[in-house]
Tab-separated table of C-alpha atoms in Angstrom:
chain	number	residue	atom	x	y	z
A	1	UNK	CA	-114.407	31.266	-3.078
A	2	UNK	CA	-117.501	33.233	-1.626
A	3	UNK	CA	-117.087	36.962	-1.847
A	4	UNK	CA	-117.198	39.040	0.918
A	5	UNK	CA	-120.575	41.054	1.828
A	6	UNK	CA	-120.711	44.386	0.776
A	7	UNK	CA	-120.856	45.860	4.421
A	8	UNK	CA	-118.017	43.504	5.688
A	9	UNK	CA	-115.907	45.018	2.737
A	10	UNK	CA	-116.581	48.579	3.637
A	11	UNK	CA	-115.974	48.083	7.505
A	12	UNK	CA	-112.705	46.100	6.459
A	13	UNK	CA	-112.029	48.591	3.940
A	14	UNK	CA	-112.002	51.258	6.740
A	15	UNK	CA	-110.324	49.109	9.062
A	16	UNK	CA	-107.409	48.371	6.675
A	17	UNK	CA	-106.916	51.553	5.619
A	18	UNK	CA	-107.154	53.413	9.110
A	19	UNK	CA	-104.422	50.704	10.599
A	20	UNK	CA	-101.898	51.532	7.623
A	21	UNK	CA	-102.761	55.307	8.437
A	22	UNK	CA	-101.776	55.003	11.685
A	23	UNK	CA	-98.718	52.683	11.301
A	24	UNK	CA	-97.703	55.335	8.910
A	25	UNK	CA	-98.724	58.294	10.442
A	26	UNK	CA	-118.831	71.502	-17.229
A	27	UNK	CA	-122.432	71.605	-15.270
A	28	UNK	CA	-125.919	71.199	-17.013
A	29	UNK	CA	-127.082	74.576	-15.523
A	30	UNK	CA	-123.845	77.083	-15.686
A	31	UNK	CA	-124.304	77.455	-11.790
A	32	UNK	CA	-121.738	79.165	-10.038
A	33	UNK	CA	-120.780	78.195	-6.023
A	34	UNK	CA	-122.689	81.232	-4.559
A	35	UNK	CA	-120.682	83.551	-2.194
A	36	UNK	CA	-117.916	85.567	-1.239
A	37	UNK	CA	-115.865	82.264	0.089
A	38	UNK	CA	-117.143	79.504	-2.451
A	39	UNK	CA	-119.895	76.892	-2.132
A	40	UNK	CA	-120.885	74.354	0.925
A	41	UNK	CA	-121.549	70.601	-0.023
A	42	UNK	CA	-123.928	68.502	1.614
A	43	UNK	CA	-122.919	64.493	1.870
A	44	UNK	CA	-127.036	63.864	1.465
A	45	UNK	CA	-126.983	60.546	2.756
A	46	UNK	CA	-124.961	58.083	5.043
A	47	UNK	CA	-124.340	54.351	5.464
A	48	UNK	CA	-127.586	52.697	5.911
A	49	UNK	CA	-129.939	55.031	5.008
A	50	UNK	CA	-133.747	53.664	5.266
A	51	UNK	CA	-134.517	51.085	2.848
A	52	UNK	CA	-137.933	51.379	1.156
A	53	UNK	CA	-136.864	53.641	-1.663
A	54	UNK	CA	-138.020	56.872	0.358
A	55	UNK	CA	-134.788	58.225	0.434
A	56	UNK	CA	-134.652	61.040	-2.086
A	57	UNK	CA	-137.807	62.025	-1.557
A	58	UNK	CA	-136.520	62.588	1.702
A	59	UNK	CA	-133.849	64.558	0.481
A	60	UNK	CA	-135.781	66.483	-1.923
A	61	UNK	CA	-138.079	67.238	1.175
A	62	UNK	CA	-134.707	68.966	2.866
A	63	UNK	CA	-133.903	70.919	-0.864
A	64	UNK	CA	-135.770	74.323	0.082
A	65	UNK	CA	-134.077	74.622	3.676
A	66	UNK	CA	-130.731	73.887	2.331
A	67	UNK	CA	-131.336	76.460	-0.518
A	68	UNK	CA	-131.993	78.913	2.562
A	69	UNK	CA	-129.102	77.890	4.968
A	70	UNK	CA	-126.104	78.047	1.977
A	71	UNK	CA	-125.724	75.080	0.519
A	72	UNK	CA	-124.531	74.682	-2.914
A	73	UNK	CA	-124.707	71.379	-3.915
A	74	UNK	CA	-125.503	67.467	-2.755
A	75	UNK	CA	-123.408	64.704	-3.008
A	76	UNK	CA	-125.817	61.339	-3.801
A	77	UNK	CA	-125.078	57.983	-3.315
A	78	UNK	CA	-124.582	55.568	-6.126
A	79	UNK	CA	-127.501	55.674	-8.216
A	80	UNK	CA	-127.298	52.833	-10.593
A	81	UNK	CA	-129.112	49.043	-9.566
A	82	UNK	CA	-126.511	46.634	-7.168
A	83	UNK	CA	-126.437	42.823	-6.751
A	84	UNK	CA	-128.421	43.710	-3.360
A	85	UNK	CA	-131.474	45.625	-5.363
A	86	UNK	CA	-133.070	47.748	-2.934
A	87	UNK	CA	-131.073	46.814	0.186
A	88	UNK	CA	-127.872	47.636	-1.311
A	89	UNK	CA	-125.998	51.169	-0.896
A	90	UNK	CA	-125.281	51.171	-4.213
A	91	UNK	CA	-121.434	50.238	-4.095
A	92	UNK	CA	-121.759	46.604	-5.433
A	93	UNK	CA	-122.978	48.058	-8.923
A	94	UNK	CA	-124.422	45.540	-11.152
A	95	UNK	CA	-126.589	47.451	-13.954
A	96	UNK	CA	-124.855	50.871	-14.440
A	97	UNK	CA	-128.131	51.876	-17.014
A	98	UNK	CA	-130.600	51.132	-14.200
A	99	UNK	CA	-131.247	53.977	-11.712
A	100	UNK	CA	-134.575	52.303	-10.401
A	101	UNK	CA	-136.349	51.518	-13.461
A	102	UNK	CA	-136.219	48.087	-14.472
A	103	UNK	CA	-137.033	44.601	-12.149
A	104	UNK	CA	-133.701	43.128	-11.590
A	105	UNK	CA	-132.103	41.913	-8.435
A	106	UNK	CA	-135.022	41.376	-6.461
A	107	UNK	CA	-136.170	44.737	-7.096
A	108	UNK	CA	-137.609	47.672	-9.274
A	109	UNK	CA	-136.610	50.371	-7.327
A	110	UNK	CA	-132.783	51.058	-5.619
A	111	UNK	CA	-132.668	51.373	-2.289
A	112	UNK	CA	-132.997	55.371	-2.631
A	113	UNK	CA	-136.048	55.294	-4.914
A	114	UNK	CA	-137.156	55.422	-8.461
A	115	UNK	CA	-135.722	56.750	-11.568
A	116	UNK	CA	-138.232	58.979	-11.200
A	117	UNK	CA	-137.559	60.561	-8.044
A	118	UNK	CA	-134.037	60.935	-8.738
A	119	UNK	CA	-134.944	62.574	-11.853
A	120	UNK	CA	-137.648	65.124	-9.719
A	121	UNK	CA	-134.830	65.376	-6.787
A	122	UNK	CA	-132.457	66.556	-9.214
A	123	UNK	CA	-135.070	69.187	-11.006
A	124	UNK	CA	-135.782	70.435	-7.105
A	125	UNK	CA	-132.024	70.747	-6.971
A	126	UNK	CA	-131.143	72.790	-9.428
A	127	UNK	CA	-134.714	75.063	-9.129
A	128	UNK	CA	-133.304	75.536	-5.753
A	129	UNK	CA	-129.684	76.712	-7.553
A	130	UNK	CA	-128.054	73.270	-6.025
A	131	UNK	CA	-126.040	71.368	-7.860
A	132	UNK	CA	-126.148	67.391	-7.448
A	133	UNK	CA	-123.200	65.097	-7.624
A	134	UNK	CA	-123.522	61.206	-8.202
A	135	UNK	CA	-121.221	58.664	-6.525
A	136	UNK	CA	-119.299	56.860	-9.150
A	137	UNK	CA	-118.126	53.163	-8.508
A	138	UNK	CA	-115.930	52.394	-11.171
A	139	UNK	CA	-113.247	49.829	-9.666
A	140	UNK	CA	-115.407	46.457	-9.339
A	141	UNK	CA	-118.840	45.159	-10.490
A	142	UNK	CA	-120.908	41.865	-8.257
A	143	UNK	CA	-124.042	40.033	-9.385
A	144	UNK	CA	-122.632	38.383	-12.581
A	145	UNK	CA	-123.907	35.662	-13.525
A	146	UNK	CA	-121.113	32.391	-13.326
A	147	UNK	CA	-119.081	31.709	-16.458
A	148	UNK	CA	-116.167	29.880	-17.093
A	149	UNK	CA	-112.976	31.663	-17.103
A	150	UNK	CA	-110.240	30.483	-19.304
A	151	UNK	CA	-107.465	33.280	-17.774
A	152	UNK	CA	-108.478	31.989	-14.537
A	153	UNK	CA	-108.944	28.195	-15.135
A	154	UNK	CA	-112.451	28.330	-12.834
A	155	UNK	CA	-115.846	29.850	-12.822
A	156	UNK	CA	-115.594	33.660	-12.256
A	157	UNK	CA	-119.069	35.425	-11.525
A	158	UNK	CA	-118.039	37.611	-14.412
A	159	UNK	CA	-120.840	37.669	-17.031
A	160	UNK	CA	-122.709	40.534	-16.941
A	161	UNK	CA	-126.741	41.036	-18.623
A	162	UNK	CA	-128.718	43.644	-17.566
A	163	UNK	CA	-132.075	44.288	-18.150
A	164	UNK	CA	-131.053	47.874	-19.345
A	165	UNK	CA	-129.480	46.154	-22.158
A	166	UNK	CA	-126.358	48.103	-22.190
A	167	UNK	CA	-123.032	47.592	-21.135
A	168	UNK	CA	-122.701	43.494	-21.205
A	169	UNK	CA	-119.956	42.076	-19.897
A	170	UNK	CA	-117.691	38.831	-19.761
A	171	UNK	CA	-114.812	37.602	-17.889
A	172	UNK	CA	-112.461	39.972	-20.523
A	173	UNK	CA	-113.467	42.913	-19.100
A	174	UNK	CA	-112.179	41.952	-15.561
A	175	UNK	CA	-108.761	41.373	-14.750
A	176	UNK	CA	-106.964	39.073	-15.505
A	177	UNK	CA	-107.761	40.466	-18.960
A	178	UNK	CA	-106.255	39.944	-22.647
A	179	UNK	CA	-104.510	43.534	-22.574
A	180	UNK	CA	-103.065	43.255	-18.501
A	181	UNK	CA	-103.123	40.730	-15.398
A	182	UNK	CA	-104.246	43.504	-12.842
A	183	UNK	CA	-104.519	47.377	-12.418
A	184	UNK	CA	-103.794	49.527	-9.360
A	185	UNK	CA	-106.217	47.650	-6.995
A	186	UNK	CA	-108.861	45.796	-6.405
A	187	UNK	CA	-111.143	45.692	-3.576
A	188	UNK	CA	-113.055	42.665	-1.418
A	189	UNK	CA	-113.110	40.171	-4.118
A	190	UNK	CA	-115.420	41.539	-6.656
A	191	UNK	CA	-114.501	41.324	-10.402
A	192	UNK	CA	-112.021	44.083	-10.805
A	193	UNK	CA	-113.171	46.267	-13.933
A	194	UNK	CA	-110.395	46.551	-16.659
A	195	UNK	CA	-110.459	50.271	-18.185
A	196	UNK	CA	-108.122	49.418	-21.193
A	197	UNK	CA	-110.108	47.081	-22.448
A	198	UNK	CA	-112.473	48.889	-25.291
A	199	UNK	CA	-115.788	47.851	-23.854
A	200	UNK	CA	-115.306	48.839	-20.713
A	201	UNK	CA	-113.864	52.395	-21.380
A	202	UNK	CA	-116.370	52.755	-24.454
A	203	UNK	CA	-119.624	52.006	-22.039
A	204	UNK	CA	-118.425	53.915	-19.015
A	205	UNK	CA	-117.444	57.328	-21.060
A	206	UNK	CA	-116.519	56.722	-24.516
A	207	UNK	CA	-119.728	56.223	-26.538
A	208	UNK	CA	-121.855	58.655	-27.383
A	209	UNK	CA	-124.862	56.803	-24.909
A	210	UNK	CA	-121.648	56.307	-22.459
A	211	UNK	CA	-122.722	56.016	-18.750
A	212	UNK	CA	-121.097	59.356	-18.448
A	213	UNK	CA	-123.673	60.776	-20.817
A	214	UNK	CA	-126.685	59.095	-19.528
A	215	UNK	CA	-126.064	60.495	-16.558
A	216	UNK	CA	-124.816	63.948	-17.352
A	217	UNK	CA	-127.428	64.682	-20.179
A	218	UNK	CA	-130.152	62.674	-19.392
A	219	UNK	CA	-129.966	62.377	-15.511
A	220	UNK	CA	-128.916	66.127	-15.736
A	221	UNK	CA	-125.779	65.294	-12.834
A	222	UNK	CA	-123.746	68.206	-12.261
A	223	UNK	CA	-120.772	66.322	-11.102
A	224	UNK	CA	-118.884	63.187	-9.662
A	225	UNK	CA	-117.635	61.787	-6.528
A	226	UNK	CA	-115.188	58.643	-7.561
A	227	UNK	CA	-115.145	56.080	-5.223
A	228	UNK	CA	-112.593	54.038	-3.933
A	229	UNK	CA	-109.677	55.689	-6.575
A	230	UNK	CA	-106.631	53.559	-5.217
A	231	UNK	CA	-108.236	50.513	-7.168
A	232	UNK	CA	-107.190	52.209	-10.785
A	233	UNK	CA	-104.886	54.603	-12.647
A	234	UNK	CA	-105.801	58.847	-12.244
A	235	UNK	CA	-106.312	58.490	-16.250
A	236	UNK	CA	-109.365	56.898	-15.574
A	237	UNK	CA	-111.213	60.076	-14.039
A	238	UNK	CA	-109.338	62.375	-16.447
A	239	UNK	CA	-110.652	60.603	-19.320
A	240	UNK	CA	-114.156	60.116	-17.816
A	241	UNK	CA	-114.745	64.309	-16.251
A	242	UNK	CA	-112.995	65.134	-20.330
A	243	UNK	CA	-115.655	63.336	-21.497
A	244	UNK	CA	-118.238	64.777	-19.739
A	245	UNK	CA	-117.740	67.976	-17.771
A	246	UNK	CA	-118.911	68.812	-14.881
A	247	UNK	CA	-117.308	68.992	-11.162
A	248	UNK	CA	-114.933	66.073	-9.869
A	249	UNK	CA	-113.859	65.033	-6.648
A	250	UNK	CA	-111.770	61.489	-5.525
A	251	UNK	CA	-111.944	59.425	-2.670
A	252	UNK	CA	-107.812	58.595	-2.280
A	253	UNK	CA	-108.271	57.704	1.231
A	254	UNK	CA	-104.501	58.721	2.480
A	255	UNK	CA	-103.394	60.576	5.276
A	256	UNK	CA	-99.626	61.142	3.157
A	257	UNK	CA	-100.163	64.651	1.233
A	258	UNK	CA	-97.719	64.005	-1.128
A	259	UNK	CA	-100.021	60.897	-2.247
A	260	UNK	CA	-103.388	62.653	-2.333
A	261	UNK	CA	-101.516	65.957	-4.320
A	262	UNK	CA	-99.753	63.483	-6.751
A	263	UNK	CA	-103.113	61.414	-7.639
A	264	UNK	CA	-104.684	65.385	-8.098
A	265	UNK	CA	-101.757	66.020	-10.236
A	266	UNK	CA	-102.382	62.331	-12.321
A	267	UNK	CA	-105.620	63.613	-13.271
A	268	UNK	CA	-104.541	66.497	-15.239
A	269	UNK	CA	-106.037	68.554	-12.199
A	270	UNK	CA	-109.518	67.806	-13.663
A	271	UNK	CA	-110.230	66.326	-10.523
A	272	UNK	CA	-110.200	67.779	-6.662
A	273	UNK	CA	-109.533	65.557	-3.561
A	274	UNK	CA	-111.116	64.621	-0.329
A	275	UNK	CA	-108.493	66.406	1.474
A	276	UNK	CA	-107.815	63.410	4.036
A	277	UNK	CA	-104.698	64.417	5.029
A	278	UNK	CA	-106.471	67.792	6.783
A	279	UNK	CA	-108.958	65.079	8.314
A	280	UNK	CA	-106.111	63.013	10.160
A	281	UNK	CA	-104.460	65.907	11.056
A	282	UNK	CA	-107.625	67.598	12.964
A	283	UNK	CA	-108.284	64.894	14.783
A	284	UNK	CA	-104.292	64.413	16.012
A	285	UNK	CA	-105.501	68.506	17.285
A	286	UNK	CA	-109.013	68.406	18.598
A	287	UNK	CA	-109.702	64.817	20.108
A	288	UNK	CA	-105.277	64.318	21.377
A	289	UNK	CA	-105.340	68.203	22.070
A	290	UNK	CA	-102.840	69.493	20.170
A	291	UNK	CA	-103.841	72.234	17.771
A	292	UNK	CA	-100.512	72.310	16.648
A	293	UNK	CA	-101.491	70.473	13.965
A	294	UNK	CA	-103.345	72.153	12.625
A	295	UNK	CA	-99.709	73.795	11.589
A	296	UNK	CA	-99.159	70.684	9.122
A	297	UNK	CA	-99.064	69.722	5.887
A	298	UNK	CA	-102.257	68.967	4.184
A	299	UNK	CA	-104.141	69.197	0.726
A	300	UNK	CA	-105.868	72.500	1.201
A	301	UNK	CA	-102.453	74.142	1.849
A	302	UNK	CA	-100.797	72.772	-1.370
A	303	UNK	CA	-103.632	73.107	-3.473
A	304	UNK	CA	-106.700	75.190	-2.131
A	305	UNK	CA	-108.922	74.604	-5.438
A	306	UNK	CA	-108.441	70.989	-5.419
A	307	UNK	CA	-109.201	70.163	-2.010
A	308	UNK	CA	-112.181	69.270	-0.505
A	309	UNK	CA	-112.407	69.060	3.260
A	310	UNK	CA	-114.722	67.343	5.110
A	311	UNK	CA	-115.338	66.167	9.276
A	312	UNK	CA	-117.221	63.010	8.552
A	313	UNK	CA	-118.230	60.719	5.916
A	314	UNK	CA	-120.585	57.423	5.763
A	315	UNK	CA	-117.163	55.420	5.975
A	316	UNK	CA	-115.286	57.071	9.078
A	317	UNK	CA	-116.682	59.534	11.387
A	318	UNK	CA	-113.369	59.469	14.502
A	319	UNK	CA	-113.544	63.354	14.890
A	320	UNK	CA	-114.884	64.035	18.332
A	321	UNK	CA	-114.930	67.691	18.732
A	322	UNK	CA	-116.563	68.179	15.287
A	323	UNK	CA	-118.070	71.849	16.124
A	324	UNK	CA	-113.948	72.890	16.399
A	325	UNK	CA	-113.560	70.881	12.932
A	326	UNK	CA	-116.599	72.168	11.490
A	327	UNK	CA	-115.266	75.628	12.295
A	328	UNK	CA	-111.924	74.930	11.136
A	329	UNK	CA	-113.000	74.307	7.604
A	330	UNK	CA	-115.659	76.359	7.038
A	331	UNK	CA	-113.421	79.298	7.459
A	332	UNK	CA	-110.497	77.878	5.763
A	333	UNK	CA	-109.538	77.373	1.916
A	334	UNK	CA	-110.896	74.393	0.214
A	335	UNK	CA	-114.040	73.498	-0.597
A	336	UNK	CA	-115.687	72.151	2.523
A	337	UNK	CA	-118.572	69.289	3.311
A	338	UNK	CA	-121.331	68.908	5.670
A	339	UNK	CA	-122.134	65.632	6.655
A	340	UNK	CA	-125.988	64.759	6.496
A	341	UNK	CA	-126.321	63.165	10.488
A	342	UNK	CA	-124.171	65.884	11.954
A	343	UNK	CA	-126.402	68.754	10.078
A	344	UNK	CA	-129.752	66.780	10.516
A	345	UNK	CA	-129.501	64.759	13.463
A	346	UNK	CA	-126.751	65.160	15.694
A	347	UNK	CA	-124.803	69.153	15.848
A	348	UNK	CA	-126.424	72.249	16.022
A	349	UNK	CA	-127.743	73.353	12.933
A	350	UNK	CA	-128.168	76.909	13.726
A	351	UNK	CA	-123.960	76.974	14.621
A	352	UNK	CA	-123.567	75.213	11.573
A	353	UNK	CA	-126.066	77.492	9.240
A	354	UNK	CA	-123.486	80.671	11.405
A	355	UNK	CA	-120.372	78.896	9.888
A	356	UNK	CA	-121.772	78.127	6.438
A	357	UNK	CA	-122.943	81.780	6.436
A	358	UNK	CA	-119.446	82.858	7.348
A	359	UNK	CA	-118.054	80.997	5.095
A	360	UNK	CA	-119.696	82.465	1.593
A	361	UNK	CA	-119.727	86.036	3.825
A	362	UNK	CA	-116.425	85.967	5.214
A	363	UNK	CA	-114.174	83.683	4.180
A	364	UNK	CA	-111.943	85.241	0.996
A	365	UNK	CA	-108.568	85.396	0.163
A	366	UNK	CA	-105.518	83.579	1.446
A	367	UNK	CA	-104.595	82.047	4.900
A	368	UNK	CA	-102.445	83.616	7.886
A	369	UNK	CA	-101.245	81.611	10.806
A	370	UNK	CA	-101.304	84.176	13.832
A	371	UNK	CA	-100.994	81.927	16.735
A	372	UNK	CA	-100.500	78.783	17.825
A	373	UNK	CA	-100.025	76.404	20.816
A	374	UNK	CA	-101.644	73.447	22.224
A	375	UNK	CA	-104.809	74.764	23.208
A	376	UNK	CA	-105.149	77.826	21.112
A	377	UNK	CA	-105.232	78.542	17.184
A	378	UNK	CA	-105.789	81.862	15.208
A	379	UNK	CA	-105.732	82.524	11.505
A	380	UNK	CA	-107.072	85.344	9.578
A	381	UNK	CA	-108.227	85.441	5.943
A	382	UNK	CA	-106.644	87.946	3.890
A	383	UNK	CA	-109.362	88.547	1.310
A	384	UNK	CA	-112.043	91.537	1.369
A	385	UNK	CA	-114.072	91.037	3.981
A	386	UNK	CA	-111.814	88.619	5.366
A	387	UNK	CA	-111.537	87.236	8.933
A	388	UNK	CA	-110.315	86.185	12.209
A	389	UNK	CA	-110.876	82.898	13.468
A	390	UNK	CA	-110.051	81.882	17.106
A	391	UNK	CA	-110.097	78.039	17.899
A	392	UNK	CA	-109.730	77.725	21.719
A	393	UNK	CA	-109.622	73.724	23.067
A	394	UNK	CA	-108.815	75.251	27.043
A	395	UNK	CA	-111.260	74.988	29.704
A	396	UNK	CA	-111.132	78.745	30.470
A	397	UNK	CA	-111.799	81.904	28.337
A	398	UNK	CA	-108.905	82.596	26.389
A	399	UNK	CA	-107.478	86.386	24.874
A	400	UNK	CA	-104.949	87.254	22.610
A	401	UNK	CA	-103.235	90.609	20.620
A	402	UNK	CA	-103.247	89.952	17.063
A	403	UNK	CA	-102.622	91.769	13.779
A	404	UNK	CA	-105.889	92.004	12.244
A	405	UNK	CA	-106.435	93.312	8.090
A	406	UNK	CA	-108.423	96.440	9.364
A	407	UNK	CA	-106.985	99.986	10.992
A	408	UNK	CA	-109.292	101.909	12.697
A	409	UNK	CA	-112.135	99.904	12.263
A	410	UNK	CA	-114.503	98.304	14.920
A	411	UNK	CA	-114.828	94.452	14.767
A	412	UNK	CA	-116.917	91.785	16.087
A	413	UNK	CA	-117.744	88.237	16.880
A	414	UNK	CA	-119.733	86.720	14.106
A	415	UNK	CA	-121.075	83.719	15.961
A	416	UNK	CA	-121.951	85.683	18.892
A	417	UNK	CA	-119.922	83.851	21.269
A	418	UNK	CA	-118.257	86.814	22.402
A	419	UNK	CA	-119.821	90.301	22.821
A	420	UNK	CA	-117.136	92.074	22.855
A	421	UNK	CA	-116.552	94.176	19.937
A	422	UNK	CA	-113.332	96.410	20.145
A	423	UNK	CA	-111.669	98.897	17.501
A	424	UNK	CA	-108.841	97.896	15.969
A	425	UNK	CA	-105.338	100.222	16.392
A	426	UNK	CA	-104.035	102.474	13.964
A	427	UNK	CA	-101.465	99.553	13.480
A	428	UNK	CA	-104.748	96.885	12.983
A	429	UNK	CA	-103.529	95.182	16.404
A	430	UNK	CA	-106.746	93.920	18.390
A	431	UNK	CA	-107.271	92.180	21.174
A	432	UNK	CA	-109.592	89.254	20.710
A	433	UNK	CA	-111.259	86.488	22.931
A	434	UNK	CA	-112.858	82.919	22.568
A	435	UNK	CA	-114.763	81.102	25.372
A	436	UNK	CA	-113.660	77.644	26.615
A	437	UNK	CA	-113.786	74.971	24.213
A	438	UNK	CA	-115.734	77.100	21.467
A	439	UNK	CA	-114.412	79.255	18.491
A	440	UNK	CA	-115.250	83.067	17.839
A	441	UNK	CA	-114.952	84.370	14.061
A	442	UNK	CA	-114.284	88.459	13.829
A	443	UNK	CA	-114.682	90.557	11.227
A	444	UNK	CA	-115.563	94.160	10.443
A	445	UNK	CA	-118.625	95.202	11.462
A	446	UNK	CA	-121.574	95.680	9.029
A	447	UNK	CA	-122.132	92.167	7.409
């Protein structure tokens, strides 16, 4: 049987997993996420970057500015060589030891570039105090060479010689293997990687020249986005971040909380989340105007450290209003990402460099629901500074008494939106405002 293309698997991938959404409605350099409310990540690329092998240069071009506007670290795509060389997007891995160093599958380069520019992107990074994530693709392998498969009674594309040398592979390290028929998941028809089985785990974290370690000590990575998670067992990135260090975050695309928590919670909370459930849940709010929503359940609620929010990714992008969203998390708890098209291409930059600003400025301390109703949504932050944000999806200017953390003091609007900057009551009631369709964030003056 032909396998799927790589691009007709992701589009699937997010149409499969959208439909049951809706029917179910430690770091090379010790750097610390600068600011009062925690770091900023940038998603640095997107589906279909250029091909050409430009593409972290072109991100190491952006490094300085970044630096400047807040951002603490840079989430890369998969770095290692795919069955489509240097058209791929790096999620069909083939050679895990070859980041654009060796001529293999049509190819010396990866799509993104050389081993050396990854290595000089990365040194920008970190001279610039960023950290720099890879993408990790750990659930399924393509480009194997055909071999014949005795658990399978055909020819499985299985058998696995890379020019790196390192990490060959046969038909027993894919499932159906000798220690289990199949794991959690597997995804598109590729050969679905088998963790127990000792070359696998041994090559991807175990040895001491472990992918793990040839990325984390020689590479210099900071950290780990794990893709597709649903395809194997949480014990897989627990036993890959012990092994290594260094910061952890998993793609367990699933609007259910309980799901996304539990997988957290399966890791031995090594490991944060992409806090999908928040993502469903502002878009039910901002584009079906109902910021009620915004009242749910979601990861950043149950677990603030271990959630990562985001308003758009290279796989789904269905938030319309995404300056609300964008404004929503980056005064909220979690840790939240900017994606690279809505910060480069397509938003305002100089709103989002205001909301990245309030968030390491402003944005400490726990979360207060104030107000909310269909069109309107306040919360304050009850940390030191602290703040008041004011969501307002109405076509008219909007006003509202709240209970603020300051007596006495004189407040203002932080994105300039509003230029009206009262004194709080003895009693820290305040009345505040928010133009049409916009957000204002308040806070003492003198930040």
């Amino acid at each position: 049987m032909l396998l799927l293309t790589l691009a007709q698997c992701k589009k699937e991938k997010v149409e499969m997993q959208t439909e049951r959404i809706i029917s179910d409605k430690n770091s090379n350099k010790a750097m610390a996420l600068p600011g009062a409310g925690g770091g900023v990540l940038m998603q640095a690329f997107y589906w279909d970057v250029p091909a050409g092998g430009t593409w972290y240069n072109t991100v190491s071009s952006k490094i300085a500015a970044w630096n400047s506007a807040g951002i603490s670290a840079i989430w890369l795509p998969p770095p290692s060589k795919a069955m489509n060389g240097g058209s791929s997007m790096g999620y069909d891995p083939f050679d895990y030891f070859d980041l654009g160093q060796y001529n293999q599958m049509g190819s010396i380069e990866t799509r993104f570039g050389s081993n050396t520019e990854l290595s000089s992107l990365i040194t920008n990074a970190h001279n610039n105090n960023i950290q720099v994530y890879a993408d990790i693709v750990l659930n399924h392998n393509s480009g194997g060479a055909g071999e014949a498969n005795p658990r399978t009674g055909g020819t499985t594309y299985t058998k696995f010689n890379g020019l790196s040398g390192k990490f060959p592979r046969t038909y027993d390290d894919f499932h159906p293997s000798s220690t289990h028929a199949n794991d959690e998941g597997s995804f598109g028809g590729f050969p679905d990687l088998c963790h127990h089985q000792a070359n696998v785990s041994q090559w991807l974290w175990v040895r001491t020249d472990a992918y793990s370690k040839y990325l984390k000590n020689t590479m210099k990575f900071d950290g780990w986005r794990f893709d597709f998670v649903k395809g194997f067992g949480p014990w897989v990135v627990k036993d890959f971040t012990n092994s290594i260090g260094g910061f952890a975050v998993g793609e367990n695309w699933d609007a259910d909380v309980n799901v996304v928590k539990g997988w957290v919670d399966g890791t031995g909370r090594v490991s944060s989340a992409f806090d999908f459930p928040c993502y469903y849940k502002m878009d039910d709010a901002f584009d079906n105007n109902n910021l009620n929503k915004l009242n749910d359940d979601m990861l950043w609620k149950r677990d603030a450290a271990k959630a990562v929010t985001f308003v758009t990714n290279h796989d789904t992008d269905i938030i319309w209003d995404k300056m609300l969203a964008y404004a929503y998390i980056l005064t909220h708890e979690g840790y939240p990402t900017i994606f690279y098209r809505d910060y480069e291409e397509w938003l305002d930059k100089a709103k989002l460099n205001n909301l990245i600003w309030i968030h390491k400025t402003l944005a400490v301390g726990t979360t207060t629901n104030l107000y909310t109703d269909t069109d309107e949504y306040i919360a304050k932050r009850n940390g030191t500074p602290g703040l008041i944000v004011y969501l307002n999806d109405s076509d008219f200017w909007q006003e509202k008494w709240v209970t603020a953390n300051w007596a006495n003091a004189q407040i203002k609007d932080y994105t300039g939106g509003s230029t009206w900057m009262p004194t709080t009551a003895a009693d820290s009631r305040v009345l505040i405002k928010a133009p049409p369709h916009s957000y204002t964030v308040w806070s003492k003056v003198g930040y």
